[in-house]
Every structure is written in C-alpha cells, then in structure tokens.
C-alpha positions as a LaTeX table, in Angstrom:
\begin{tabular}{lrrr}
\hline
Residue & $x$ (\AA) & $y$ (\AA) & $z$ (\AA) \\
\hline
Ala1 & $-7.45$ & 69.37 & $-7.67$ \\
Gly2 & $-9.72$ & 68.27 & $-4.77$ \\
Arg3 & $-12.38$ & 67.14 & $-7.29$ \\
Leu4 & $-9.65$ & 65.10 & $-9.14$ \\
Arg5 & $-8.52$ & 63.45 & $-5.86$ \\
Phe6 & $-12.03$ & 62.60 & $-5.04$ \\
Cys7 & $-12.68$ & 61.04 & $-8.40$ \\
Lys8 & $-9.56$ & 58.96 & $-8.06$ \\
Ala9 & $-10.58$ & 57.70 & $-4.73$ \\
Val10 & $-14.00$ & 56.55 & $-5.97$ \\
Glu11 & $-12.24$ & 54.90 & $-8.90$ \\
Glu12 & $-9.97$ & 53.23 & $-6.55$ \\
Glu13 & $-12.91$ & 51.95 & $-4.43$ \\
Glu14 & $-14.65$ & 50.63 & $-7.61$ \\
Lys15 & $-11.59$ & 48.65 & $-8.43$ \\
Met16 & $-11.44$ & 47.27 & $-4.99$ \\
His17 & $-14.96$ & 46.03 & $-5.20$ \\
Ser18 & $-14.74$ & 44.77 & $-8.84$ \\
Phe19 & $-15.84$ & 41.26 & $-9.82$ \\
Gly20 & $-12.18$ & 40.21 & $-10.08$ \\
Tyr21 & $-11.28$ & 41.29 & $-6.61$ \\
Arg22 & $-14.38$ & 39.78 & $-5.20$ \\
Ala23 & $-13.77$ & 36.33 & $-7.23$ \\
Asn24 & $-10.04$ & 36.43 & $-5.96$ \\
Ala25 & $-11.14$ & 36.81 & $-2.27$ \\
Leu26 & $-13.82$ & 34.19 & $-2.72$ \\
Ile27 & $-11.39$ & 31.54 & $-4.32$ \\
Thr28 & $-8.79$ & 32.32 & $-1.76$ \\
Phe29 & $-11.28$ & 31.64 & 1.02 \\
Ala30 & $-12.52$ & 28.46 & $-0.51$ \\
Val31 & $-9.09$ & 27.02 & $-1.01$ \\
Thr32 & $-8.26$ & 27.94 & 2.65 \\
Ile33 & $-11.32$ & 26.13 & 3.85 \\
Leu34 & $-10.49$ & 23.03 & 1.66 \\
Ala35 & $-6.99$ & 22.80 & 2.82 \\
Leu36 & $-8.16$ & 22.89 & 6.34 \\
Met37 & $-10.73$ & 20.20 & 5.88 \\
Cys38 & $-8.01$ & 17.96 & 4.20 \\
Ala39 & $-5.74$ & 18.52 & 7.13 \\
Met40 & $-8.43$ & 17.71 & 9.55 \\
Ala41 & $-9.25$ & 14.51 & 7.43 \\
Ser42 & $-5.64$ & 13.47 & 7.47 \\
Leu43 & $-5.26$ & 13.99 & 11.24 \\
Ser44 & $-8.58$ & 12.18 & 11.90 \\
Asp45 & $-6.79$ & 8.77 & 10.55 \\
Asn46 & $-4.49$ & 8.84 & 13.54 \\
Leu47 & $-7.41$ & 8.15 & 15.67 \\
Asn48 & $-8.06$ & 4.79 & 13.93 \\
Ser49 & $-6.38$ & 1.78 & 15.67 \\
Pro50 & $-6.38$ & $-0.97$ & 12.95 \\
Ser51 & $-6.20$ & $-4.50$ & 13.98 \\
Pro52 & $-5.83$ & $-6.57$ & 10.72 \\
Thr53 & $-5.50$ & $-10.31$ & 10.79 \\
Ser54 & $-3.94$ & $-12.84$ & 8.24 \\
Gln55 & $-3.18$ & $-16.50$ & 7.93 \\
Val56 & $-1.28$ & $-18.30$ & 5.15 \\
Gln57 & $-1.17$ & $-21.95$ & 4.45 \\
Val58 & 1.30 & $-23.60$ & 2.31 \\
Leu59 & $-0.63$ & $-26.37$ & 0.77 \\
Asn60 & 1.69 & $-27.84$ & $-1.69$ \\
Ile61 & 5.26 & $-27.31$ & $-3.08$ \\
Asn62 & 4.40 & $-27.76$ & $-6.83$ \\
Trp63 & 7.95 & $-27.77$ & $-7.93$ \\
Phe64 & 11.39 & $-27.03$ & $-6.57$ \\
Gln65 & 13.97 & $-26.97$ & $-9.04$ \\
Lys66 & 17.63 & $-25.83$ & $-10.00$ \\
Lys67 & 17.37 & $-23.88$ & $-13.15$ \\
Leu68 & 20.00 & $-24.03$ & $-15.88$ \\
Asp69 & 21.55 & $-20.79$ & $-14.86$ \\
Gly70 & 22.05 & $-22.31$ & $-11.30$ \\
Asp71 & 19.11 & $-20.36$ & $-9.59$ \\
Asp72 & 16.65 & $-22.12$ & $-7.43$ \\
Glu73 & 13.01 & $-21.78$ & $-8.32$ \\
Val74 & 9.89 & $-22.76$ & $-6.38$ \\
Ser75 & 6.20 & $-22.91$ & $-7.12$ \\
Met76 & 3.74 & $-23.08$ & $-4.29$ \\
Thr77 & $-0.14$ & $-23.55$ & $-3.92$ \\
Leu78 & $-1.19$ & $-21.35$ & $-1.01$ \\
Asn79 & $-4.26$ & $-20.43$ & 0.93 \\
Val80 & $-4.36$ & $-16.80$ & 1.80 \\
Ser81 & $-6.95$ & $-15.30$ & 4.38 \\
Ala82 & $-7.11$ & $-11.95$ & 5.60 \\
Asn83 & $-9.43$ & $-9.52$ & 7.32 \\
Leu84 & $-8.18$ & $-6.03$ & 6.56 \\
Glu85 & $-11.53$ & $-4.18$ & 7.15 \\
Ser86 & $-10.01$ & $-2.23$ & 10.16 \\
Leu87 & $-7.63$ & $-0.56$ & 7.74 \\
Phe88 & $-10.58$ & 1.37 & 6.05 \\
Thr89 & $-11.82$ & 4.65 & 7.45 \\
Trp90 & $-13.86$ & 7.25 & 5.65 \\
Asn91 & $-10.69$ & 8.75 & 4.34 \\
Thr92 & $-9.34$ & 5.56 & 2.66 \\
Lys93 & $-9.25$ & 5.38 & $-1.08$ \\
Gln94 & $-7.90$ & 1.78 & $-1.53$ \\
Val95 & $-5.34$ & $-0.65$ & 0.21 \\
Phe96 & $-2.43$ & $-2.14$ & $-1.88$ \\
Val97 & $-1.61$ & $-5.75$ & $-0.30$ \\
Phe98 & 1.18 & $-8.10$ & $-1.18$ \\
Leu99 & 2.55 & $-11.37$ & 0.18 \\
Ala100 & 6.21 & $-11.81$ & 0.30 \\
Ala101 & 8.55 & $-14.58$ & 1.17 \\
Glu102 & 11.38 & $-13.25$ & 3.34 \\
Tyr103 & 14.48 & $-15.24$ & 4.24 \\
Glu104 & 18.26 & $-14.65$ & 5.26 \\
Thr105 & 21.35 & $-15.97$ & 3.21 \\
Pro106 & 24.88 & $-15.88$ & 3.93 \\
Lys107 & 25.30 & $-12.83$ & 1.58 \\
Asn108 & 21.98 & $-10.87$ & 2.60 \\
Ser109 & 20.30 & $-10.50$ & 5.64 \\
Leu110 & 17.09 & $-10.02$ & 4.26 \\
Asn111 & 15.82 & $-11.48$ & 0.91 \\
Gln112 & 12.36 & $-10.55$ & $-0.16$ \\
Val113 & 10.38 & $-12.08$ & $-3.04$ \\
Ser114 & 6.90 & $-10.98$ & $-3.77$ \\
Leu115 & 4.53 & $-13.92$ & $-4.31$ \\
Trp116 & 1.06 & $-12.44$ & $-4.72$ \\
Asp117 & $-0.43$ & $-8.79$ & $-4.72$ \\
Gly118 & $-3.77$ & $-7.19$ & $-4.97$ \\
Ile119 & $-5.73$ & $-3.89$ & $-4.84$ \\
Ile120 & $-8.54$ & $-3.72$ & $-2.19$ \\
Pro121 & $-10.71$ & $-0.79$ & $-3.37$ \\
Ala122 & $-13.38$ & $-0.87$ & $-0.63$ \\
Lys123 & $-14.02$ & $-2.11$ & 2.95 \\
Glu124 & $-16.49$ & $-4.77$ & 1.34 \\
His125 & $-13.61$ & $-6.45$ & $-0.27$ \\
Ala126 & $-11.17$ & $-6.38$ & 2.84 \\
Lys127 & $-12.02$ & $-9.59$ & 4.11 \\
Phe128 & $-10.95$ & $-12.44$ & 1.63 \\
Trp129 & $-9.75$ & $-15.89$ & 1.29 \\
Ile130 & $-7.94$ & $-17.03$ & $-1.89$ \\
His131 & $-6.49$ & $-20.21$ & $-3.08$ \\
Thr132 & $-3.70$ & $-19.58$ & $-5.44$ \\
Thr133 & $-0.19$ & $-20.60$ & $-6.71$ \\
Asn134 & 2.47 & $-17.91$ & $-6.41$ \\
Lys135 & 1.41 & $-15.12$ & $-8.93$ \\
Tyr136 & 5.38 & $-14.04$ & $-9.36$ \\
Arg137 & 8.21 & $-16.48$ & $-9.53$ \\
Phe138 & 9.97 & $-17.45$ & $-6.31$ \\
Ile139 & 13.54 & $-17.31$ & $-7.56$ \\
Asp140 & 16.72 & $-17.15$ & $-5.52$ \\
Gln141 & 20.05 & $-15.99$ & $-7.50$ \\
Gly142 & 21.98 & $-19.02$ & $-6.40$ \\
Ser143 & 21.20 & $-22.36$ & $-4.67$ \\
Asn144 & 20.38 & $-20.96$ & $-1.34$ \\
Leu145 & 16.75 & $-22.26$ & $-1.01$ \\
Arg146 & 17.33 & $-25.90$ & $-0.11$ \\
Gly147 & 16.05 & $-26.69$ & 3.43 \\
Arg148 & 15.86 & $-22.78$ & 4.03 \\
Glu149 & 13.43 & $-21.38$ & 6.48 \\
Phe150 & 11.33 & $-18.52$ & 5.58 \\
Asn151 & 8.71 & $-16.18$ & 6.66 \\
Leu152 & 5.65 & $-15.22$ & 4.74 \\
Thr153 & 4.81 & $-11.60$ & 5.30 \\
Leu154 & 1.63 & $-9.79$ & 4.39 \\
His155 & 2.38 & $-6.00$ & 3.71 \\
Trp156 & $-0.21$ & $-3.38$ & 3.19 \\
His157 & $-0.03$ & 0.31 & 2.06 \\
Val158 & $-3.26$ & 2.50 & 2.92 \\
Met159 & $-3.62$ & 5.08 & 0.24 \\
Pro160 & $-5.90$ & 7.85 & 1.65 \\
Lys161 & $-7.96$ & 10.39 & $-0.18$ \\
Thr162 & $-5.93$ & 13.03 & 1.44 \\
Gly163 & $-2.79$ & 12.83 & 3.48 \\
Lys164 & 0.21 & 10.59 & 4.02 \\
Met165 & 0.27 & 6.88 & 2.87 \\
Phe166 & 0.52 & 4.44 & 5.69 \\
Ala167 & 2.18 & 1.03 & 5.53 \\
Asp168 & 2.55 & $-1.92$ & 7.93 \\
Lys169 & 2.76 & $-5.75$ & 7.82 \\
Ile170 & 2.05 & $-9.10$ & 9.49 \\
Val171 & 4.89 & $-11.51$ & 9.65 \\
Met172 & 4.03 & $-15.29$ & 9.57 \\
Ser173 & 7.03 & $-17.57$ & 10.51 \\
Gly174 & 7.56 & $-21.21$ & 10.66 \\
Tyr175 & 7.95 & $-22.23$ & 6.96 \\
Arg176 & 10.59 & $-24.36$ & 5.53 \\
Leu177 & 11.45 & $-25.40$ & 1.93 \\
Pro178 & 12.61 & $-29.15$ & 1.11 \\
Glu179 & 16.07 & $-30.25$ & 1.41 \\
Ala180 & 15.97 & $-31.90$ & $-2.02$ \\
Tyr181 & 14.72 & $-30.64$ & $-5.51$ \\
Arg182 & 11.51 & $-32.01$ & $-6.87$ \\
\hline
\end{tabular}
C-alpha cells in the first residue's frame, strides 16, 4: 500500500510538470504580460496634450437652391487646412477626421451636416491643405438655410492601437449663407 501511494505521488508530480501544464503556465504568463503592456500603452496616451489647429475658408457658394421637394441645398468650395500632428503618439493607429456645418433652426437646437471626411493613417499625413467642394450634400429638410449663420466644425476621432478611442473638435464660427437662392 505504501509503494502504491508512492507511485501515485510520482505519477501526480509527472502530470504536474507535463508539457501541457508547462505550456499552459507559459501562455498564461505571456497573456498577463501582454495585458499589462496594453494597459500601460493606453495610460501613456493620457500624458499627451494635443494642440491641433485648423482653418477653413468658404471660397464660393457654387449654388444655393430650393429643391422640388422644398428642401434647401448648398454647394460650397472650401479651403481646409489643419495640423493634427500633435494627435499622434506611438499608440495611435489612425485618425478619422470630418468637417461639419452646424446650425440652429426653430425646430432643432443642433443641426449637423457632414461636408467632408478623411482618414489620416500616419503623422506624416496629419498636416494638410485641401481645396474641395463639399463631398456630401449640404441639405436642410425645409427652407431654413436662407441667411442662416453656421459654424464649420472639424471633428476628429483618434483610434489607438490599444485602449479607448478619443474624440474632440475645433469650432470655427462666423459663416453665413446668402439671403437669396442662386
């Protein structure tokens, strides 16, 4: 009986140090270290204080019309310049950026129409200047745009390699649409 207990104890010890047991311990350790490194990378982004800049010029109102269904539609030519390099850290995968026209109407305190967007894949592309017409249609449901003041807002979403996404914006005010259709 004593020899049998001794053999079982040796068998248990061999199982404890088998290949499967060792592989499991190694994988668990590696995943723990990886999770710790991801957490540290994510927390290190909090040390970055970005200071992006942007400027938008409305060069021309190409057309301003009332559509057959009664909605207002505007086409504009824009110069958009931005320096978003400070948004990039070693943990940044890419930055999604979009320009929106934002205005108030009697029905809604905030109307937001996306005019242009882009994805910035690397810091080397984060300082840009583009001359463009609005990529997406600037339409208001109703005839609320004549003489309307609006802001152009550059929004961005920083997509990290690990951690949570960060979003912010720059609001540029002082724009006004014409009083009459063209």
